[in-house]
Amino acid sequence: MGVREDKWKWVGKVLGPTDWFSLKEDGTLTTTVDEKRHEIWKALLPEIDHGLDREFEIDDDSRWPKLEFDEVDSALADTPNDKAPGDDGITGKVLKMAWLNKDFKERFFKLLQACVKFGYHPKVWRHGIIVVIPKPKKPDYSKPRAYRPISLLKIPSKVLEKLYKKNDQAYNTLTSTRAIWGKTRLLCY
């Protein structure tokens, strides 16, 4: 068993069995995994209308500056090695090791360059895994609000977001209707 698998095994031991969230909002008990998932989703991730069902014009790509290798190097250097990966299992360390390979470097750079040039974020990279973790010092862990959802995103997506954010801050290339920035993350696009 590798270090990564071993780490998550210990997390499971510390947190105990996974039969959390047994109460529904009405006080009755959930009986299936699907019911638990539904209750968590309903309590922690309510539906929000972002007003993003609009058509957008494609920006003139001359607004996007040409991406350079050193920008990708910098974005990769700022990527932690041990953060939890997305569903592809690629960690920061793995991506950095792959970046050392000349063929991978050229292909990955061309992909990132095209993404930045056209302001495109590949749909497959936008998929994340939502994991719920217990909030500290909550009196009743049978309630969904005693947990906090986090999204595990793919590391290549995080690298691309860093490049977008750097360009957006320098050149204001994304319009406010297309990008909403959190403190360090692209929240929606």
PDB file of C-alpha atoms in Angstrom:
ATOM      1  CA  MET A   1       0.000   0.000   0.000  1.00  0.00           C
ATOM      2  CA  GLY A   2       1.377   3.401  -0.999  1.00  0.00           C
ATOM      3  CA  VAL A   3       1.670   6.432   1.229  1.00  0.00           C
ATOM      4  CA  ARG A   4      -1.420   8.033  -0.321  1.00  0.00           C
ATOM      5  CA  GLU A   5      -3.675   5.027   0.276  1.00  0.00           C
ATOM      6  CA  ASP A   6      -2.299   4.590   3.788  1.00  0.00           C
ATOM      7  CA  LYS A   7      -3.033   8.245   4.642  1.00  0.00           C
ATOM      8  CA  TRP A   8      -6.705   7.909   3.657  1.00  0.00           C
ATOM      9  CA  LYS A   9      -6.986   4.625   5.563  1.00  0.00           C
ATOM     10  CA  TRP A  10      -6.003   6.492   8.738  1.00  0.00           C
ATOM     11  CA  VAL A  11      -8.479   9.267   7.993  1.00  0.00           C
ATOM     12  CA  GLY A  12     -11.205   6.613   7.907  1.00  0.00           C
ATOM     13  CA  LYS A  13     -10.047   5.191  11.226  1.00  0.00           C
ATOM     14  CA  VAL A  14     -10.028   8.617  12.875  1.00  0.00           C
ATOM     15  CA  LEU A  15     -13.449   9.586  11.549  1.00  0.00           C
ATOM     16  CA  GLY A  16     -15.004   6.212  12.260  1.00  0.00           C
ATOM     17  CA  PRO A  17     -17.704   4.420  10.290  1.00  0.00           C
ATOM     18  CA  THR A  18     -19.267   6.155   7.326  1.00  0.00           C
ATOM     19  CA  ASP A  19     -22.879   5.928   8.512  1.00  0.00           C
ATOM     20  CA  TRP A  20     -23.080   9.673   9.199  1.00  0.00           C
ATOM     21  CA  PHE A  21     -26.007  11.909   8.271  1.00  0.00           C
ATOM     22  CA  SER A  22     -28.710   9.614   9.572  1.00  0.00           C
ATOM     23  CA  LEU A  23     -31.311  12.329  10.145  1.00  0.00           C
ATOM     24  CA  LYS A  24     -33.474  13.967   7.504  1.00  0.00           C
ATOM     25  CA  GLU A  25     -34.655  17.556   7.941  1.00  0.00           C
ATOM     26  CA  ASP A  26     -38.003  16.238   9.183  1.00  0.00           C
ATOM     27  CA  GLY A  27     -36.266  14.169  11.901  1.00  0.00           C
ATOM     28  CA  THR A  28     -36.779  10.750  10.292  1.00  0.00           C
ATOM     29  CA  LEU A  29     -33.839   8.460   9.551  1.00  0.00           C
ATOM     30  CA  THR A  30     -32.288   7.856   6.166  1.00  0.00           C
ATOM     31  CA  THR A  31     -32.094   4.192   5.231  1.00  0.00           C
ATOM     32  CA  THR A  32     -30.078   4.105   2.012  1.00  0.00           C
ATOM     33  CA  VAL A  33     -26.886   5.647   0.698  1.00  0.00           C
ATOM     34  CA  ASP A  34     -28.922   7.475  -1.968  1.00  0.00           C
ATOM     35  CA  GLU A  35     -31.150   9.043   0.698  1.00  0.00           C
ATOM     36  CA  LYS A  36     -28.075  10.166   2.640  1.00  0.00           C
ATOM     37  CA  ARG A  37     -26.534  11.608  -0.512  1.00  0.00           C
ATOM     38  CA  HIS A  38     -29.775  13.456  -1.299  1.00  0.00           C
ATOM     39  CA  GLU A  39     -30.029  14.906   2.230  1.00  0.00           C
ATOM     40  CA  ILE A  40     -26.403  16.068   2.175  1.00  0.00           C
ATOM     41  CA  TRP A  41     -26.841  17.633  -1.264  1.00  0.00           C
ATOM     42  CA  LYS A  42     -30.053  19.382  -0.239  1.00  0.00           C
ATOM     43  CA  ALA A  43     -28.615  20.721   3.034  1.00  0.00           C
ATOM     44  CA  LEU A  44     -25.115  21.696   1.949  1.00  0.00           C
ATOM     45  CA  LEU A  45     -25.387  22.468  -1.760  1.00  0.00           C
ATOM     46  CA  PRO A  46     -28.651  24.297  -2.417  1.00  0.00           C
ATOM     47  CA  GLU A  47     -29.537  25.172  -5.978  1.00  0.00           C
ATOM     48  CA  ILE A  48     -28.446  28.690  -6.859  1.00  0.00           C
ATOM     49  CA  ASP A  49     -29.389  30.628  -9.960  1.00  0.00           C
ATOM     50  CA  HIS A  50     -26.138  32.157 -11.178  1.00  0.00           C
ATOM     51  CA  GLY A  51     -27.833  33.687 -14.200  1.00  0.00           C
ATOM     52  CA  LEU A  52     -25.267  32.058 -16.466  1.00  0.00           C
ATOM     53  CA  ASP A  53     -27.698  30.673 -19.053  1.00  0.00           C
ATOM     54  CA  ARG A  54     -26.758  33.412 -21.479  1.00  0.00           C
ATOM     55  CA  GLU A  55     -25.129  33.298 -24.867  1.00  0.00           C
ATOM     56  CA  PHE A  56     -21.617  34.694 -25.040  1.00  0.00           C
ATOM     57  CA  GLU A  57     -19.706  36.110 -27.933  1.00  0.00           C
ATOM     58  CA  ILE A  58     -16.273  34.628 -28.482  1.00  0.00           C
ATOM     59  CA  ASP A  59     -13.677  37.229 -27.627  1.00  0.00           C
ATOM     60  CA  ASP A  60     -11.160  38.337 -30.196  1.00  0.00           C
ATOM     61  CA  ASP A  61      -8.227  36.078 -29.346  1.00  0.00           C
ATOM     62  CA  SER A  62      -5.782  38.973 -29.768  1.00  0.00           C
ATOM     63  CA  ARG A  63      -6.791  40.056 -26.248  1.00  0.00           C
ATOM     64  CA  TRP A  64      -5.166  36.907 -24.891  1.00  0.00           C
ATOM     65  CA  PRO A  65      -1.399  37.252 -24.632  1.00  0.00           C
ATOM     66  CA  LYS A  66       0.745  34.411 -25.908  1.00  0.00           C
ATOM     67  CA  LEU A  67       1.503  31.866 -23.196  1.00  0.00           C
ATOM     68  CA  GLU A  68       5.174  31.285 -22.362  1.00  0.00           C
ATOM     69  CA  PHE A  69       6.889  28.172 -20.935  1.00  0.00           C
ATOM     70  CA  ASP A  70       8.080  30.080 -17.858  1.00  0.00           C
ATOM     71  CA  GLU A  71       4.466  30.959 -16.968  1.00  0.00           C
ATOM     72  CA  VAL A  72       3.571  27.261 -16.909  1.00  0.00           C
ATOM     73  CA  ASP A  73       6.768  26.522 -14.946  1.00  0.00           C
ATOM     74  CA  SER A  74       5.712  29.130 -12.389  1.00  0.00           C
ATOM     75  CA  ALA A  75       2.127  27.820 -12.163  1.00  0.00           C
ATOM     76  CA  LEU A  76       3.429  24.276 -11.679  1.00  0.00           C
ATOM     77  CA  ALA A  77       5.973  25.404  -9.071  1.00  0.00           C
ATOM     78  CA  ASP A  78       3.099  26.978  -7.086  1.00  0.00           C
ATOM     79  CA  THR A  79       1.147  23.708  -7.193  1.00  0.00           C
ATOM     80  CA  PRO A  80       1.482  21.704  -3.950  1.00  0.00           C
ATOM     81  CA  ASN A  81       2.814  18.164  -4.345  1.00  0.00           C
ATOM     82  CA  ASP A  82       0.559  16.508  -1.793  1.00  0.00           C
ATOM     83  CA  LYS A  83      -2.875  18.087  -2.248  1.00  0.00           C
ATOM     84  CA  ALA A  84      -5.700  15.620  -2.833  1.00  0.00           C
ATOM     85  CA  PRO A  85      -6.135  15.028  -6.574  1.00  0.00           C
ATOM     86  CA  GLY A  86      -9.335  14.989  -8.588  1.00  0.00           C
ATOM     87  CA  ASP A  87     -10.919  11.840  -9.975  1.00  0.00           C
ATOM     88  CA  ASP A  88      -8.027  11.350 -12.414  1.00  0.00           C
ATOM     89  CA  GLY A  89      -5.646  10.647  -9.500  1.00  0.00           C
ATOM     90  CA  ILE A  90      -2.963  13.000 -10.864  1.00  0.00           C
ATOM     91  CA  THR A  91      -1.196  14.790  -8.012  1.00  0.00           C
ATOM     92  CA  GLY A  92       0.916  17.921  -8.259  1.00  0.00           C
ATOM     93  CA  LYS A  93       4.019  15.785  -7.844  1.00  0.00           C
ATOM     94  CA  VAL A  94       3.035  13.495 -10.741  1.00  0.00           C
ATOM     95  CA  LEU A  95       2.296  16.452 -13.039  1.00  0.00           C
ATOM     96  CA  LYS A  96       5.620  18.087 -12.136  1.00  0.00           C
ATOM     97  CA  MET A  97       7.471  14.829 -12.864  1.00  0.00           C
ATOM     98  CA  ALA A  98       5.677  14.501 -16.221  1.00  0.00           C
ATOM     99  CA  TRP A  99       6.598  18.127 -17.037  1.00  0.00           C
ATOM    100  CA  LEU A 100      10.267  17.075 -16.952  1.00  0.00           C
ATOM    101  CA  ASN A 101       9.639  14.809 -19.971  1.00  0.00           C
ATOM    102  CA  LYS A 102      10.273  16.760 -23.199  1.00  0.00           C
ATOM    103  CA  ASP A 103       7.426  15.158 -25.209  1.00  0.00           C
ATOM    104  CA  PHE A 104       4.889  15.623 -22.420  1.00  0.00           C
ATOM    105  CA  LYS A 105       6.064  19.186 -21.837  1.00  0.00           C
ATOM    106  CA  GLU A 106       5.541  20.130 -25.496  1.00  0.00           C
ATOM    107  CA  ARG A 107       2.090  18.519 -25.735  1.00  0.00           C
ATOM    108  CA  PHE A 108       0.812  19.788 -22.397  1.00  0.00           C
ATOM    109  CA  PHE A 109       2.127  23.278 -23.178  1.00  0.00           C
ATOM    110  CA  LYS A 110       0.362  23.299 -26.578  1.00  0.00           C
ATOM    111  CA  LEU A 111      -2.866  22.228 -24.884  1.00  0.00           C
ATOM    112  CA  LEU A 112      -2.579  24.961 -22.242  1.00  0.00           C
ATOM    113  CA  GLN A 113      -1.588  27.490 -24.906  1.00  0.00           C
ATOM    114  CA  ALA A 114      -4.714  26.692 -26.949  1.00  0.00           C
ATOM    115  CA  CYS A 115      -6.894  26.883 -23.827  1.00  0.00           C
ATOM    116  CA  VAL A 116      -5.504  30.304 -22.907  1.00  0.00           C
ATOM    117  CA  LYS A 117      -5.643  31.589 -26.486  1.00  0.00           C
ATOM    118  CA  PHE A 118      -9.331  30.741 -26.890  1.00  0.00           C
ATOM    119  CA  GLY A 119     -10.371  31.244 -23.263  1.00  0.00           C
ATOM    120  CA  TYR A 120     -11.493  27.626 -23.079  1.00  0.00           C
ATOM    121  CA  HIS A 121     -11.497  25.367 -20.031  1.00  0.00           C
ATOM    122  CA  PRO A 122     -11.847  21.686 -21.088  1.00  0.00           C
ATOM    123  CA  LYS A 123     -15.099  20.227 -19.830  1.00  0.00           C
ATOM    124  CA  VAL A 124     -13.364  17.071 -18.588  1.00  0.00           C
ATOM    125  CA  TRP A 125     -11.174  19.235 -16.313  1.00  0.00           C
ATOM    126  CA  ARG A 126     -14.214  20.989 -14.834  1.00  0.00           C
ATOM    127  CA  HIS A 127     -15.487  17.790 -13.243  1.00  0.00           C
ATOM    128  CA  GLY A 128     -14.812  17.567  -9.517  1.00  0.00           C
ATOM    129  CA  ILE A 129     -15.523  15.171  -6.697  1.00  0.00           C
ATOM    130  CA  ILE A 130     -17.457  16.616  -3.782  1.00  0.00           C
ATOM    131  CA  VAL A 131     -16.374  15.193  -0.441  1.00  0.00           C
ATOM    132  CA  VAL A 132     -17.951  16.108   2.871  1.00  0.00           C
ATOM    133  CA  ILE A 133     -15.770  16.474   5.940  1.00  0.00           C
ATOM    134  CA  PRO A 134     -16.919  16.937   9.538  1.00  0.00           C
ATOM    135  CA  LYS A 135     -16.789  20.442  10.976  1.00  0.00           C
ATOM    136  CA  PRO A 136     -14.884  20.530  14.263  1.00  0.00           C
ATOM    137  CA  LYS A 137     -16.707  20.630  17.595  1.00  0.00           C
ATOM    138  CA  LYS A 138     -20.242  20.113  16.307  1.00  0.00           C
ATOM    139  CA  PRO A 139     -22.608  18.676  18.935  1.00  0.00           C
ATOM    140  CA  ASP A 140     -24.579  16.379  16.607  1.00  0.00           C
ATOM    141  CA  TYR A 141     -22.873  14.661  13.673  1.00  0.00           C
ATOM    142  CA  SER A 142     -26.113  13.002  12.571  1.00  0.00           C
ATOM    143  CA  LYS A 143     -27.155  16.288  10.918  1.00  0.00           C
ATOM    144  CA  PRO A 144     -25.921  17.279   7.445  1.00  0.00           C
ATOM    145  CA  ARG A 145     -25.030  20.831   8.560  1.00  0.00           C
ATOM    146  CA  ALA A 146     -22.324  19.344  10.824  1.00  0.00           C
ATOM    147  CA  TYR A 147     -20.279  18.736   7.665  1.00  0.00           C
ATOM    148  CA  ARG A 148     -18.573  20.914   5.070  1.00  0.00           C
ATOM    149  CA  PRO A 149     -18.394  20.039   1.361  1.00  0.00           C
ATOM    150  CA  ILE A 150     -15.086  20.384  -0.460  1.00  0.00           C
ATOM    151  CA  SER A 151     -14.477  19.849  -4.146  1.00  0.00           C
ATOM    152  CA  LEU A 152     -11.489  17.833  -5.317  1.00  0.00           C
ATOM    153  CA  LEU A 153     -10.523  19.252  -8.701  1.00  0.00           C
ATOM    154  CA  LYS A 154      -8.065  17.925 -11.236  1.00  0.00           C
ATOM    155  CA  ILE A 155      -4.548  19.353 -10.843  1.00  0.00           C
ATOM    156  CA  PRO A 156      -4.207  20.259 -14.575  1.00  0.00           C
ATOM    157  CA  SER A 157      -7.393  22.315 -14.157  1.00  0.00           C
ATOM    158  CA  LYS A 158      -5.861  24.153 -11.207  1.00  0.00           C
ATOM    159  CA  VAL A 159      -2.755  24.948 -13.275  1.00  0.00           C
ATOM    160  CA  LEU A 160      -4.924  26.309 -16.099  1.00  0.00           C
ATOM    161  CA  GLU A 161      -6.925  28.418 -13.633  1.00  0.00           C
ATOM    162  CA  LYS A 162      -3.683  29.945 -12.336  1.00  0.00           C
ATOM    163  CA  LEU A 163      -2.754  30.893 -15.899  1.00  0.00           C
ATOM    164  CA  TYR A 164      -6.216  32.379 -16.518  1.00  0.00           C
ATOM    165  CA  LYS A 165      -6.124  34.342 -13.282  1.00  0.00           C
ATOM    166  CA  LYS A 166      -2.641  35.715 -14.005  1.00  0.00           C
ATOM    167  CA  ASN A 167      -3.729  36.818 -17.491  1.00  0.00           C
ATOM    168  CA  ASP A 168      -7.030  38.208 -16.257  1.00  0.00           C
ATOM    169  CA  GLN A 169      -5.351  40.278 -13.552  1.00  0.00           C
ATOM    170  CA  ALA A 170      -2.742  41.589 -15.978  1.00  0.00           C
ATOM    171  CA  TYR A 171      -4.900  42.122 -19.077  1.00  0.00           C
ATOM    172  CA  ASN A 172      -8.560  41.939 -17.915  1.00  0.00           C
ATOM    173  CA  THR A 173      -9.193  39.266 -20.540  1.00  0.00           C
ATOM    174  CA  LEU A 174     -12.228  37.597 -18.953  1.00  0.00           C
ATOM    175  CA  THR A 175     -15.463  39.538 -18.750  1.00  0.00           C
ATOM    176  CA  SER A 176     -17.293  39.637 -15.434  1.00  0.00           C
ATOM    177  CA  THR A 177     -20.157  37.605 -16.922  1.00  0.00           C
ATOM    178  CA  ARG A 178     -17.774  34.789 -17.830  1.00  0.00           C
ATOM    179  CA  ALA A 179     -15.545  34.580 -14.785  1.00  0.00           C
ATOM    180  CA  ILE A 180     -16.159  34.952 -11.087  1.00  0.00           C
ATOM    181  CA  TRP A 181     -12.976  34.811  -9.025  1.00  0.00           C
ATOM    182  CA  GLY A 182     -12.815  33.710  -5.434  1.00  0.00           C
ATOM    183  CA  LYS A 183      -9.791  34.630  -3.338  1.00  0.00           C
ATOM    184  CA  THR A 184      -7.565  32.241  -5.303  1.00  0.00           C
ATOM    185  CA  ARG A 185      -9.912  30.181  -7.491  1.00  0.00           C
ATOM    186  CA  LEU A 186     -12.058  30.556 -10.570  1.00  0.00           C
ATOM    187  CA  LEU A 187     -15.531  29.944  -9.135  1.00  0.00           C
ATOM    188  CA  CYS A 188     -17.466  29.682 -12.367  1.00  0.00           C
ATOM    189  CA  TYR A 189     -16.849  30.181 -16.055  1.00  0.00           C
TER     190      TYR A 189
END
